[in-house]
Amino acid sequence: SGGRVTWHALHDGRCIRTRGRERERSDMMHAGTQSVRAALVRPMLRNLRQKSTSVLGAAPATELPRVRAEMPPRRTWERGEVQALFDKPLLDLVFEAATVHREYHDPRRVQLCTLMNIKEGGCSEDCAYCSQSSRYDTHSQPSKLEEVDAVLVEARRAKANGSTRFCMGAAWREIGGRKRGFQRVLDMVREIRGMGMEVCTTLGMLTPEQAQQLKEAGLSAYNHNLDTSREYYGKVITSRTYDDRLQTIANVRDAGIAVCSGGILGLGEDEADRVGLIWEMSRLPEAPESFPVNALVAIKGTPMEGQEPVSFQEMLRTVATARVVLPTSIVRLAAGRHLFTESEQAMLFLAGANAIFTGERMLTTPTSSWDSDHAMLARWGLSGMQSFETPRMAEDERLRGNRESAAQA
């Protein structure tokens, strides 16, 4: 130890501090010297003068920070550590999240997903936010399960408009004894995967056997949200337990299907509950492939019809914390995205969000159209991902190809 301390600015906004032969990376936001600030600001101003499609001061495409070729060992987080991260000054937190995002993901790529309600309403659950519960008098009307051909028409339309993941939701508590209905869903999965799209479903609770059948049909991901923290969960739902949800997630993971699981902001929870949700995700044996963040859209007739909309700052803080704690996961802006301005959405992308739902609607709530989302992304120098672009999905597609080749041999 000893010797002169020198700070060197890096292209990704961080610094290397050297003392003799010792080097230590540190967040530049905390360097506290005018020289460091100047070292970062000068190249940022140069980048802004360049003709490029860079987003929010990122370097031109040829100079983007390299995404990790190999992922480091996964970090174990204590809940208090997640809380301390969440409590950082907001712009410091966004800076850290943006740095992590560029280390693990291409910051210019955003996954476009389309969600179709293939069976609306009539659900026996009592989720206090949901218009599809049979316990509440809402605008949602029970429907029969859609036919395969009708779903394929919508999937083809989504693909033609740039969506690379097609998600299907059925308002069921569980599949249970719905053998013919489940077989129809399996046919939908096979056909959509055959179109070259990633395919996701959310069908309620699954048994290990049902999860395995979905895997064999070609399912890419299964959505099953935890919604909120374990402590607050009982104030939102009583018809199924937190551990019921975790068991379905385990069944999905054990079948080799990617887990899509996140939560909803604006349910009346406090900040500790948002921290608790992210911490629960960090405790799973594998990080979720994707973490959807929903902002409650209060629906007339539900117990939560009077809830105030979540603020942008609360949304931003949650997205940024999730990006740092779940660095390899896709962070998806889900229901309620239309509540935020375009500039606010751009800030969420900067903080690590890299997927959106787009199309016509999300189950029973509004979303932005394909055209408006493509225009928005273009204005910020962003573009849509291809199917199977992420490492998790690329590996899934490779293994599926190997299985099909072996079956044909």
mmCIF file with all atom_site columns, N, CA, C and O in Angstrom, residues 4-21:
data_model
loop_
_atom_site.group_PDB
_atom_site.id
_atom_site.type_symbol
_atom_site.label_atom_id
_atom_site.label_alt_id
_atom_site.label_comp_id
_atom_site.label_asym_id
_atom_site.label_entity_id
_atom_site.label_seq_id
_atom_site.pdbx_PDB_ins_code
_atom_site.Cartn_x
_atom_site.Cartn_y
_atom_site.Cartn_z
_atom_site.occupancy
_atom_site.B_iso_or_equiv
_atom_site.pdbx_formal_charge
_atom_site.auth_seq_id
_atom_site.auth_comp_id
_atom_site.auth_asym_id
_atom_site.auth_atom_id
_atom_site.pdbx_PDB_model_num
ATOM 1  N N  . ARG A 1 4  ? 1.100   7.267  -4.621  1.00 0.00 ? 4  ARG A N  1
ATOM 2  C CA . ARG A 1 4  ? 0.125   8.224  -5.138  1.00 0.00 ? 4  ARG A CA 1
ATOM 3  C C  . ARG A 1 4  ? -1.109  7.523  -5.697  1.00 0.00 ? 4  ARG A C  1
ATOM 4  O O  . ARG A 1 4  ? -1.002  6.512  -6.378  1.00 0.00 ? 4  ARG A O  1
ATOM 5  N N  . VAL A 1 5  ? -2.280  8.096  -5.410  1.00 0.00 ? 5  VAL A N  1
ATOM 6  C CA . VAL A 1 5  ? -3.541  7.566  -5.940  1.00 0.00 ? 5  VAL A CA 1
ATOM 7  C C  . VAL A 1 5  ? -3.888  8.311  -7.211  1.00 0.00 ? 5  VAL A C  1
ATOM 8  O O  . VAL A 1 5  ? -3.879  9.540  -7.247  1.00 0.00 ? 5  VAL A O  1
ATOM 9  N N  . THR A 1 6  ? -4.175  7.577  -8.300  1.00 0.00 ? 6  THR A N  1
ATOM 10 C CA . THR A 1 6  ? -4.532  8.188  -9.587  1.00 0.00 ? 6  THR A CA 1
ATOM 11 C C  . THR A 1 6  ? -5.836  7.591  -10.066 1.00 0.00 ? 6  THR A C  1
ATOM 12 O O  . THR A 1 6  ? -6.047  6.386  -9.954  1.00 0.00 ? 6  THR A O  1
ATOM 13 N N  . TRP A 1 7  ? -6.730  8.432  -10.620 1.00 0.00 ? 7  TRP A N  1
ATOM 14 C CA . TRP A 1 7  ? -7.990  7.950  -11.180 1.00 0.00 ? 7  TRP A CA 1
ATOM 15 C C  . TRP A 1 7  ? -7.908  7.996  -12.700 1.00 0.00 ? 7  TRP A C  1
ATOM 16 O O  . TRP A 1 7  ? -7.489  8.989  -13.278 1.00 0.00 ? 7  TRP A O  1
ATOM 17 N N  . HIS A 1 8  ? -8.343  6.912  -13.347 1.00 0.00 ? 8  HIS A N  1
ATOM 18 C CA . HIS A 1 8  ? -8.358  6.832  -14.806 1.00 0.00 ? 8  HIS A CA 1
ATOM 19 C C  . HIS A 1 8  ? -9.786  6.595  -15.260 1.00 0.00 ? 8  HIS A C  1
ATOM 20 O O  . HIS A 1 8  ? -10.408 5.620  -14.852 1.00 0.00 ? 8  HIS A O  1
ATOM 21 N N  . ALA A 1 9  ? -10.329 7.461  -16.136 1.00 0.00 ? 9  ALA A N  1
ATOM 22 C CA . ALA A 1 9  ? -11.699 7.299  -16.619 1.00 0.00 ? 9  ALA A CA 1
ATOM 23 C C  . ALA A 1 9  ? -11.748 6.213  -17.678 1.00 0.00 ? 9  ALA A C  1
ATOM 24 O O  . ALA A 1 9  ? -10.879 6.129  -18.536 1.00 0.00 ? 9  ALA A O  1
ATOM 25 N N  . LEU A 1 10 ? -12.785 5.360  -17.598 1.00 0.00 ? 10 LEU A N  1
ATOM 26 C CA . LEU A 1 10 ? -13.010 4.316  -18.595 1.00 0.00 ? 10 LEU A CA 1
ATOM 27 C C  . LEU A 1 10 ? -14.159 4.712  -19.503 1.00 0.00 ? 10 LEU A C  1
ATOM 28 O O  . LEU A 1 10 ? -14.979 5.565  -19.177 1.00 0.00 ? 10 LEU A O  1
ATOM 29 N N  . HIS A 1 11 ? -14.275 4.017  -20.657 1.00 0.00 ? 11 HIS A N  1
ATOM 30 C CA . HIS A 1 11 ? -15.309 4.367  -21.629 1.00 0.00 ? 11 HIS A CA 1
ATOM 31 C C  . HIS A 1 11 ? -16.700 4.099  -21.101 1.00 0.00 ? 11 HIS A C  1
ATOM 32 O O  . HIS A 1 11 ? -17.667 4.662  -21.579 1.00 0.00 ? 11 HIS A O  1
ATOM 33 N N  . ASP A 1 12 ? -16.860 3.233  -20.103 1.00 0.00 ? 12 ASP A N  1
ATOM 34 C CA . ASP A 1 12 ? -18.207 2.903  -19.624 1.00 0.00 ? 12 ASP A CA 1
ATOM 35 C C  . ASP A 1 12 ? -18.630 3.768  -18.446 1.00 0.00 ? 12 ASP A C  1
ATOM 36 O O  . ASP A 1 12 ? -19.624 3.495  -17.798 1.00 0.00 ? 12 ASP A O  1
ATOM 37 N N  . GLY A 1 13 ? -17.852 4.839  -18.155 1.00 0.00 ? 13 GLY A N  1
ATOM 38 C CA . GLY A 1 13 ? -18.278 5.755  -17.119 1.00 0.00 ? 13 GLY A CA 1
ATOM 39 C C  . GLY A 1 13 ? -17.765 5.405  -15.744 1.00 0.00 ? 13 GLY A C  1
ATOM 40 O O  . GLY A 1 13 ? -18.073 6.069  -14.771 1.00 0.00 ? 13 GLY A O  1
ATOM 41 N N  . ARG A 1 14 ? -17.016 4.303  -15.608 1.00 0.00 ? 14 ARG A N  1
ATOM 42 C CA . ARG A 1 14 ? -16.435 3.961  -14.320 1.00 0.00 ? 14 ARG A CA 1
ATOM 43 C C  . ARG A 1 14 ? -14.962 4.362  -14.311 1.00 0.00 ? 14 ARG A C  1
ATOM 44 O O  . ARG A 1 14 ? -14.438 4.858  -15.296 1.00 0.00 ? 14 ARG A O  1
ATOM 45 N N  . CYS A 1 15 ? -14.307 4.152  -13.194 1.00 0.00 ? 15 CYS A N  1
ATOM 46 C CA . CYS A 1 15 ? -12.924 4.559  -13.071 1.00 0.00 ? 15 CYS A CA 1
ATOM 47 C C  . CYS A 1 15 ? -12.091 3.426  -12.507 1.00 0.00 ? 15 CYS A C  1
ATOM 48 O O  . CYS A 1 15 ? -12.595 2.534  -11.845 1.00 0.00 ? 15 CYS A O  1
ATOM 49 N N  . ILE A 1 16 ? -10.789 3.478  -12.786 1.00 0.00 ? 16 ILE A N  1
ATOM 50 C CA . ILE A 1 16 ? -9.835  2.584  -12.143 1.00 0.00 ? 16 ILE A CA 1
ATOM 51 C C  . ILE A 1 16 ? -8.955  3.430  -11.236 1.00 0.00 ? 16 ILE A C  1
ATOM 52 O O  . ILE A 1 16 ? -8.386  4.424  -11.671 1.00 0.00 ? 16 ILE A O  1
ATOM 53 N N  . ARG A 1 17 ? -8.902  3.071  -9.971  1.00 0.00 ? 17 ARG A N  1
ATOM 54 C CA . ARG A 1 17 ? -8.031  3.764  -9.045  1.00 0.00 ? 17 ARG A CA 1
ATOM 55 C C  . ARG A 1 17 ? -6.780  2.928  -8.848  1.00 0.00 ? 17 ARG A C  1
ATOM 56 O O  . ARG A 1 17 ? -6.880  1.730  -8.583  1.00 0.00 ? 17 ARG A O  1
ATOM 57 N N  . THR A 1 18 ? -5.598  3.514  -9.008  1.00 0.00 ? 18 THR A N  1
ATOM 58 C CA . THR A 1 18 ? -4.363  2.752  -8.873  1.00 0.00 ? 18 THR A CA 1
ATOM 59 C C  . THR A 1 18 ? -3.524  3.310  -7.742  1.00 0.00 ? 18 THR A C  1
ATOM 60 O O  . THR A 1 18 ? -3.436  4.516  -7.539  1.00 0.00 ? 18 THR A O  1
ATOM 61 N N  . ARG A 1 19 ? -2.953  2.440  -6.985  1.00 0.00 ? 19 ARG A N  1
ATOM 62 C CA . ARG A 1 19 ? -2.019  2.803  -5.934  1.00 0.00 ? 19 ARG A CA 1
ATOM 63 C C  . ARG A 1 19 ? -0.880  1.812  -6.047  1.00 0.00 ? 19 ARG A C  1
ATOM 64 O O  . ARG A 1 19 ? -0.990  0.676  -5.606  1.00 0.00 ? 19 ARG A O  1
ATOM 65 N N  . GLY A 1 20 ? 0.226   2.232  -6.679  1.00 0.00 ? 20 GLY A N  1
ATOM 66 C CA . GLY A 1 20 ? 1.282   1.275  -6.989  1.00 0.00 ? 20 GLY A CA 1
ATOM 67 C C  . GLY A 1 20 ? 0.749   0.296  -8.002  1.00 0.00 ? 20 GLY A C  1
ATOM 68 O O  . GLY A 1 20 ? 0.249   0.650  -9.060  1.00 0.00 ? 20 GLY A O  1
ATOM 69 N N  . ARG A 1 21 ? 0.826   -1.022 -7.680  1.00 0.00 ? 21 ARG A N  1
ATOM 70 C CA . ARG A 1 21 ? 0.330   -2.062 -8.580  1.00 0.00 ? 21 ARG A CA 1
ATOM 71 C C  . ARG A 1 21 ? -1.113  -2.428 -8.309  1.00 0.00 ? 21 ARG A C  1
ATOM 72 O O  . ARG A 1 21 ? -1.699  -3.224 -9.027  1.00 0.00 ? 21 ARG A O  1
#
